[in-house]
PDB file of C-alpha atoms and ligand atoms in Angstrom:
ATOM      1  CA  MET A   1       0.000   0.000   0.000  1.00 73.00           C
ATOM      2  CA  LYS A   2       1.220   3.489  -0.803  1.00 83.00           C
ATOM      3  CA  HIS A   3       1.730   5.375   2.443  1.00 90.00           C
ATOM      4  CA  LEU A   4       1.672   9.110   3.072  1.00 93.00           C
ATOM      5  CA  ASP A   5       4.906  10.729   1.916  1.00 95.00           C
ATOM      6  CA  TYR A   6       6.303  12.583   4.939  1.00 96.00           C
ATOM      7  CA  GLN A   7       8.991  14.177   2.763  1.00 95.00           C
ATOM      8  CA  ARG A   8       6.251  16.046   0.863  1.00 95.00           C
ATOM      9  CA  GLN A   9       3.940  17.303   3.596  1.00 95.00           C
ATOM     10  CA  ASP A  10       3.335  20.507   1.643  1.00 93.00           C
ATOM     11  CA  GLN A  11       1.496  18.386  -0.934  1.00 93.00           C
ATOM     12  CA  TRP A  12      -0.849  16.710   1.568  1.00 94.00           C
ATOM     13  CA  GLN A  13      -4.525  17.557   1.556  1.00 92.00           C
ATOM     14  CA  LYS A  14      -4.867  20.834   3.480  1.00 90.00           C
ATOM     15  CA  PRO A  15      -6.804  21.006   6.755  1.00 89.00           C
ATOM     16  CA  THR A  16     -10.090  22.876   6.528  1.00 83.00           C
ATOM     17  CA  ASN A  17      -9.442  24.636   9.834  1.00 78.00           C
ATOM     18  CA  ILE A  18      -5.909  25.748  10.537  1.00 80.00           C
ATOM     19  CA  LEU A  19      -6.504  27.077  14.045  1.00 86.00           C
ATOM     20  CA  CYS A  20      -6.286  23.899  16.113  1.00 93.00           C
ATOM     21  CA  GLN A  21      -3.732  21.596  14.513  1.00 96.00           C
ATOM     22  CA  SER A  22      -1.399  19.009  16.031  1.00 97.00           C
ATOM     23  CA  PRO A  23       1.372  18.320  16.925  1.00 98.00           C
ATOM     24  CA  ILE A  24       2.629  21.199  19.044  1.00 98.00           C
ATOM     25  CA  SER A  25       5.428  21.939  21.455  1.00 98.00           C
ATOM     26  CA  LEU A  26       4.561  21.465  25.143  1.00 98.00           C
ATOM     27  CA  LYS A  27       6.165  23.265  28.044  1.00 97.00           C
ATOM     28  CA  LYS A  28       5.300  23.318  31.723  1.00 97.00           C
ATOM     29  CA  SER A  29       6.110  27.032  31.980  1.00 97.00           C
ATOM     30  CA  SER A  30       3.452  27.952  29.402  1.00 95.00           C
ATOM     31  CA  SER A  31       0.781  25.547  30.714  1.00 98.00           C
ATOM     32  CA  THR A  32      -1.853  25.954  33.393  1.00 98.00           C
ATOM     33  CA  ASN A  33      -1.401  23.572  36.324  1.00 98.00           C
ATOM     34  CA  MET A  34      -4.493  21.530  37.152  1.00 96.00           C
ATOM     35  CA  LYS A  35      -5.422  18.561  39.276  1.00 95.00           C
ATOM     36  CA  GLY A  36      -5.526  15.423  37.158  1.00 93.00           C
ATOM     37  CA  GLN A  37      -6.911  11.962  37.527  1.00 93.00           C
ATOM     38  CA  LEU A  38      -4.765   8.922  36.961  1.00 92.00           C
ATOM     39  CA  VAL A  39      -4.915   7.915  33.283  1.00 95.00           C
ATOM     40  CA  LEU A  40      -5.676   4.240  33.552  1.00 93.00           C
ATOM     41  CA  ILE A  41      -6.449   2.457  30.290  1.00 94.00           C
ATOM     42  CA  ASN A  42      -8.234  -0.840  30.677  1.00 93.00           C
ATOM     43  CA  PHE A  43      -6.672  -2.698  27.735  1.00 92.00           C
ATOM     44  CA  HIS A  44      -8.353  -5.662  26.123  1.00 89.00           C
ATOM     45  CA  GLN A  45      -6.508  -7.742  23.586  1.00 79.00           C
ATOM     46  CA  VAL A  46      -5.045  -6.602  20.294  1.00 76.00           C
ATOM     47  CA  ILE A  47      -7.238  -7.777  17.463  1.00 78.00           C
ATOM     48  CA  MET A  48      -5.450  -7.284  14.174  1.00 85.00           C
ATOM     49  CA  ILE A  49      -3.019  -5.209  12.178  1.00 88.00           C
ATOM     50  CA  LYS A  50      -4.334  -3.148   9.271  1.00 90.00           C
ATOM     51  CA  ASP A  51      -2.127  -1.486   6.687  1.00 90.00           C
ATOM     52  CA  GLN A  52      -3.559   1.889   5.731  1.00 91.00           C
ATOM     53  CA  ILE A  53      -2.405   4.966   3.830  1.00 91.00           C
ATOM     54  CA  VAL A  54      -1.414   6.526   7.152  1.00 89.00           C
ATOM     55  CA  GLY A  55       0.645   3.421   8.049  1.00 89.00           C
ATOM     56  CA  GLN A  56       0.077   0.259  10.057  1.00 90.00           C
ATOM     57  CA  GLN A  57      -2.758   0.469  12.552  1.00 93.00           C
ATOM     58  CA  PHE A  58      -3.103  -1.997  15.405  1.00 93.00           C
ATOM     59  CA  MET A  59      -6.858  -2.407  15.818  1.00 93.00           C
ATOM     60  CA  SER A  60      -7.503  -3.063  19.483  1.00 92.00           C
ATOM     61  CA  GLN A  61      -9.981  -2.687  22.298  1.00 93.00           C
ATOM     62  CA  GLY A  62     -10.022  -1.106  25.685  1.00 95.00           C
ATOM     63  CA  ASP A  63     -11.590   1.729  27.584  1.00 96.00           C
ATOM     64  CA  LEU A  64     -10.685   4.802  29.527  1.00 97.00           C
ATOM     65  CA  ASP A  65     -12.767   6.891  31.926  1.00 96.00           C
ATOM     66  CA  ILE A  66     -11.724  10.508  31.824  1.00 94.00           C
ATOM     67  CA  PHE A  67     -13.397  13.951  31.751  1.00 87.00           C
ATOM     68  CA  GLY A  68     -16.558  12.184  32.955  1.00 91.00           C
ATOM     69  CA  ILE A  69     -16.803  10.223  29.696  1.00 94.00           C
ATOM     70  CA  LYS A  70     -16.123   6.576  28.884  1.00 96.00           C
ATOM     71  CA  TRP A  71     -13.901   6.353  25.799  1.00 97.00           C
ATOM     72  CA  GLN A  72     -13.470   3.247  23.656  1.00 97.00           C
ATOM     73  CA  LEU A  73     -10.018   2.374  22.334  1.00 96.00           C
ATOM     74  CA  GLU A  74     -10.128   1.769  18.592  1.00 96.00           C
ATOM     75  CA  ARG A  75      -6.517   1.493  17.457  1.00 95.00           C
ATOM     76  CA  PHE A  76      -2.943   2.474  18.140  1.00 95.00           C
ATOM     77  CA  HIS A  77       0.117   3.170  16.009  1.00 96.00           C
ATOM     78  CA  PHE A  78       3.628   4.575  16.207  1.00 96.00           C
ATOM     79  CA  HIS A  79       5.574   7.603  15.035  1.00 97.00           C
ATOM     80  CA  GLU A  80       9.340   7.808  14.642  1.00 97.00           C
ATOM     81  CA  HIS A  81      10.574  10.200  15.985  1.00 97.00           C
ATOM     82  CA  SER A  82       7.987  11.843  18.247  1.00 98.00           C
ATOM     83  CA  GLU A  83       5.513  14.361  16.834  1.00 98.00           C
ATOM     84  CA  HIS A  84       5.115  16.376  20.044  1.00 98.00           C
ATOM     85  CA  ARG A  85       8.001  18.035  21.783  1.00 98.00           C
ATOM     86  CA  ILE A  86       8.203  18.311  25.559  1.00 98.00           C
ATOM     87  CA  GLU A  87      10.408  21.055  27.015  1.00 97.00           C
ATOM     88  CA  ASN A  88      11.875  21.520  23.508  1.00 97.00           C
ATOM     89  CA  ASN A  89      12.894  17.862  23.156  1.00 97.00           C
ATOM     90  CA  TYR A  90      11.822  15.342  20.573  1.00 98.00           C
ATOM     91  CA  TYR A  91      11.789  11.696  21.695  1.00 98.00           C
ATOM     92  CA  ASP A  92      12.747   8.589  19.694  1.00 98.00           C
ATOM     93  CA  ILE A  93       9.148   7.437  19.262  1.00 97.00           C
ATOM     94  CA  GLU A  94       5.544   8.387  20.009  1.00 98.00           C
ATOM     95  CA  VAL A  95       2.638   5.964  20.427  1.00 97.00           C
ATOM     96  CA  HIS A  96      -0.900   7.185  19.705  1.00 97.00           C
ATOM     97  CA  PHE A  97      -3.846   5.435  21.327  1.00 97.00           C
ATOM     98  CA  VAL A  98      -6.957   6.605  19.458  1.00 97.00           C
ATOM     99  CA  PHE A  99     -10.220   6.566  21.435  1.00 97.00           C
ATOM    100  CA  LYS A 100     -13.757   7.380  20.372  1.00 97.00           C
ATOM    101  CA  ASN A 101     -17.014   8.284  22.050  1.00 95.00           C
ATOM    102  CA  ASN A 102     -19.714   8.660  19.399  1.00 92.00           C
ATOM    103  CA  THR A 103     -18.136  11.211  17.075  1.00 88.00           C
ATOM    104  CA  SER A 104     -15.642  12.634  19.574  1.00 93.00           C
ATOM    105  CA  ILE A 105     -11.999  11.614  19.365  1.00 96.00           C
ATOM    106  CA  LEU A 106      -9.438  11.467  22.165  1.00 97.00           C
ATOM    107  CA  VAL A 107      -5.811  10.571  21.515  1.00 98.00           C
ATOM    108  CA  VAL A 108      -3.500   9.537  24.331  1.00 98.00           C
ATOM    109  CA  ALA A 109       0.143  10.011  23.341  1.00 98.00           C
ATOM    110  CA  VAL A 110       3.076   8.254  24.985  1.00 98.00           C
ATOM    111  CA  LEU A 111       6.599   9.352  24.095  1.00 97.00           C
ATOM    112  CA  GLY A 112       9.549   7.002  24.408  1.00 96.00           C
ATOM    113  CA  ASN A 113      13.333   6.938  24.315  1.00 96.00           C
ATOM    114  CA  VAL A 114      15.811   4.144  23.837  1.00 97.00           C
ATOM    115  CA  ASN A 115      17.499   2.899  26.967  1.00 95.00           C
ATOM    116  CA  LYS A 116      20.151   0.274  26.328  1.00 92.00           C
ATOM    117  CA  TYR A 117      19.132  -1.653  29.464  1.00 94.00           C
ATOM    118  CA  SER A 118      15.463  -1.828  28.436  1.00 92.00           C
ATOM    119  CA  GLN A 119      13.935  -5.174  27.467  1.00 87.00           C
ATOM    120  CA  SER A 120      12.369  -5.498  23.999  1.00 81.00           C
ATOM    121  CA  LYS A 121       8.660  -4.907  23.958  1.00 79.00           C
ATOM    122  CA  PHE A 122       7.507  -4.336  20.417  1.00 85.00           C
ATOM    123  CA  VAL A 123       9.182  -7.167  18.530  1.00 81.00           C
ATOM    124  CA  GLU A 124       6.373  -9.598  19.470  1.00 81.00           C
ATOM    125  CA  LEU A 125       3.854  -7.107  18.191  1.00 85.00           C
ATOM    126  CA  PHE A 126       5.510  -6.706  14.812  1.00 83.00           C
ATOM    127  CA  GLU A 127       5.841 -10.478  14.521  1.00 81.00           C
ATOM    128  CA  ASN A 128       2.093 -10.879  15.040  1.00 76.00           C
ATOM    129  CA  ASN A 129       2.495 -12.614  18.410  1.00 75.00           C
ATOM    130  CA  TYR A 130      -0.311 -10.552  19.854  1.00 76.00           C
ATOM    131  CA  ALA A 131      -1.132 -13.054  22.562  1.00 72.00           C
ATOM    132  CA  GLN A 132       2.350 -12.525  24.018  1.00 71.00           C
ATOM    133  CA  PHE A 133       2.020  -8.798  24.022  1.00 79.00           C
ATOM    134  CA  GLU A 134       1.072  -6.737  27.049  1.00 82.00           C
ATOM    135  CA  LEU A 135      -0.340  -3.421  25.924  1.00 86.00           C
ATOM    136  CA  ALA A 136       0.043  -2.039  29.412  1.00 86.00           C
ATOM    137  CA  SER A 137       3.808  -2.495  29.046  1.00 84.00           C
ATOM    138  CA  ILE A 138       3.936   0.429  26.625  1.00 87.00           C
ATOM    139  CA  PHE A 139       2.098   2.749  28.953  1.00 91.00           C
ATOM    140  CA  PRO A 140       3.603   4.606  31.917  1.00 92.00           C
ATOM    141  CA  LYS A 141       2.166   3.282  35.179  1.00 88.00           C
ATOM    142  CA  LYS A 142       1.647   6.739  36.587  1.00 91.00           C
ATOM    143  CA  SER A 143       2.335  10.054  34.963  1.00 95.00           C
ATOM    144  CA  ASN A 144       1.299  13.669  34.891  1.00 97.00           C
ATOM    145  CA  TYR A 145       0.030  14.727  31.500  1.00 98.00           C
ATOM    146  CA  TYR A 146      -0.624  17.673  29.226  1.00 98.00           C
ATOM    147  CA  SER A 147      -4.021  18.219  27.639  1.00 98.00           C
ATOM    148  CA  TYR A 148      -5.030  20.484  24.789  1.00 98.00           C
ATOM    149  CA  GLN A 149      -7.457  20.729  21.891  1.00 97.00           C
ATOM    150  CA  GLY A 150      -5.982  19.728  18.521  1.00 97.00           C
ATOM    151  CA  SER A 151      -6.391  17.610  15.417  1.00 96.00           C
ATOM    152  CA  LEU A 152      -5.365  14.273  13.971  1.00 95.00           C
ATOM    153  CA  THR A 153      -1.814  14.556  12.612  1.00 97.00           C
ATOM    154  CA  THR A 154      -2.657  12.931   9.265  1.00 95.00           C
ATOM    155  CA  PRO A 155      -5.169  13.980   6.558  1.00 92.00           C
ATOM    156  CA  PRO A 156      -8.015  14.808   6.803  1.00 90.00           C
ATOM    157  CA  PHE A 157      -6.751  16.373  10.099  1.00 92.00           C
ATOM    158  CA  ASP A 158     -10.082  16.022  11.910  1.00 86.00           C
ATOM    159  CA  GLN A 159     -10.573  18.854  14.352  1.00 80.00           C
ATOM    160  CA  SER A 160     -11.815  18.698  17.896  1.00 89.00           C
ATOM    161  CA  VAL A 161      -9.449  16.000  18.974  1.00 96.00           C
ATOM    162  CA  ARG A 162      -8.759  16.011  22.689  1.00 97.00           C
ATOM    163  CA  TRP A 163      -5.106  15.272  23.310  1.00 98.00           C
ATOM    164  CA  LEU A 164      -3.584  13.803  26.439  1.00 98.00           C
ATOM    165  CA  VAL A 165       0.194  13.705  26.191  1.00 98.00           C
ATOM    166  CA  MET A 166       1.825  11.765  29.001  1.00 98.00           C
ATOM    167  CA  ALA A 167       4.641  13.805  30.550  1.00 97.00           C
ATOM    168  CA  ASP A 168       6.760  10.771  31.523  1.00 96.00           C
ATOM    169  CA  PRO A 169       8.303   8.816  28.637  1.00 95.00           C
ATOM    170  CA  ILE A 170       8.553   5.055  28.408  1.00 95.00           C
ATOM    171  CA  GLU A 171      11.862   3.310  27.809  1.00 94.00           C
ATOM    172  CA  ILE A 172      12.270   1.079  24.791  1.00 94.00           C
ATOM    173  CA  SER A 173      15.075  -1.136  23.538  1.00 94.00           C
ATOM    174  CA  PHE A 174      17.167  -0.461  20.470  1.00 94.00           C
ATOM    175  CA  ALA A 175      15.516  -3.493  18.813  1.00 93.00           C
ATOM    176  CA  ASP A 176      12.128  -1.856  19.427  1.00 93.00           C
ATOM    177  CA  LEU A 177      13.309   1.317  17.740  1.00 95.00           C
ATOM    178  CA  LEU A 178      14.547  -0.652  14.721  1.00 94.00           C
ATOM    179  CA  ALA A 179      11.209  -2.503  14.419  1.00 92.00           C
ATOM    180  CA  ILE A 180       9.303   0.790  14.552  1.00 94.00           C
ATOM    181  CA  LYS A 181      11.704   2.531  12.159  1.00 94.00           C
ATOM    182  CA  GLU A 182      11.137  -0.233   9.621  1.00 92.00           C
ATOM    183  CA  SER A 183       7.343   0.196   9.624  1.00 90.00           C
ATOM    184  CA  TYR A 184       7.147   3.921  10.302  1.00 92.00           C
ATOM    185  CA  PRO A 185      10.246   5.669   8.918  1.00 91.00           C
ATOM    186  CA  ASN A 186      10.327   9.392   9.803  1.00 94.00           C
ATOM    187  CA  ASN A 187       6.542   9.637   9.963  1.00 96.00           C
ATOM    188  CA  TYR A 188       6.195  12.776  12.034  1.00 97.00           C
ATOM    189  CA  ARG A 189       4.156  15.781  10.994  1.00 97.00           C
ATOM    190  CA  GLN A 190       5.759  19.199  11.207  1.00 96.00           C
ATOM    191  CA  GLU A 191       5.028  21.183  14.333  1.00 97.00           C
ATOM    192  CA  GLN A 192       1.901  23.350  14.124  1.00 96.00           C
ATOM    193  CA  PRO A 193       1.363  26.848  15.554  1.00 95.00           C
ATOM    194  CA  LEU A 194      -0.271  27.028  18.990  1.00 95.00           C
ATOM    195  CA  LYS A 195      -2.339  30.117  18.041  1.00 93.00           C
ATOM    196  CA  LYS A 196      -4.517  31.085  20.982  1.00 92.00           C
ATOM    197  CA  ARG A 197      -4.910  27.639  22.528  1.00 95.00           C
ATOM    198  CA  LYS A 198      -4.408  26.882  26.180  1.00 97.00           C
ATOM    199  CA  ILE A 199      -2.391  23.921  27.382  1.00 98.00           C
ATOM    200  CA  ASN A 200      -3.179  22.334  30.730  1.00 98.00           C
ATOM    201  CA  TYR A 201      -0.694  20.390  32.813  1.00 98.00           C
ATOM    202  CA  HIS A 202      -2.485  17.813  34.973  1.00 98.00           C
ATOM    203  CA  ILE A 203      -0.818  16.665  38.151  1.00 97.00           C
ATOM    204  CA  THR A 204      -1.990  13.192  39.124  1.00 94.00           C
ATOM    205  CA  PRO A 205      -2.415  12.200  42.775  1.00 89.00           C
TER     206      PRO A 205
HETATM  207 ZN1  LIG B 301      -0.530   9.218  15.173  1.00 94.44          ZN
END
């Protein structure tokens, strides 16, 4: 399947609303501190892998209670390197967990860096050994997080996406990075202007 060409982002379909696009750069100093609730995704099993124009999607199930709403996990995928920046830094990878509630979309983003002492996590996933794979292993156990209003980072750039970006990164192995690089080479969208949006920084108990 022909995937999106990240070297030619200027030729992608243009968003209809340019005010609230993702990704952005996140900084504690320009965010509003708020109380947060623990982001606890109840993962069910991974169902199947689907190759799409935007890259491989892992169709999966799970749920998350946050903002007084129950969200259903639909899929997750990877970016290499990260799309968001935290305190000016890009990370080696970013995982996007895409949730829906009717027509509303919530994306939970987890950034990750290689640590040479880390055990491999993703290899099983890319070898279709889903039964062996623990989704919770690619999610920080407890973390503060940023939230803001943005868009999907691939065409058609749907608006009104609620973003939760976990402030603490996960650690991955070098083998994980290679597996992700092979399926998702340099698939990060350019940073988008913040415009007048507010970023919240949620401190979990
Ligand atoms: Zn994504």
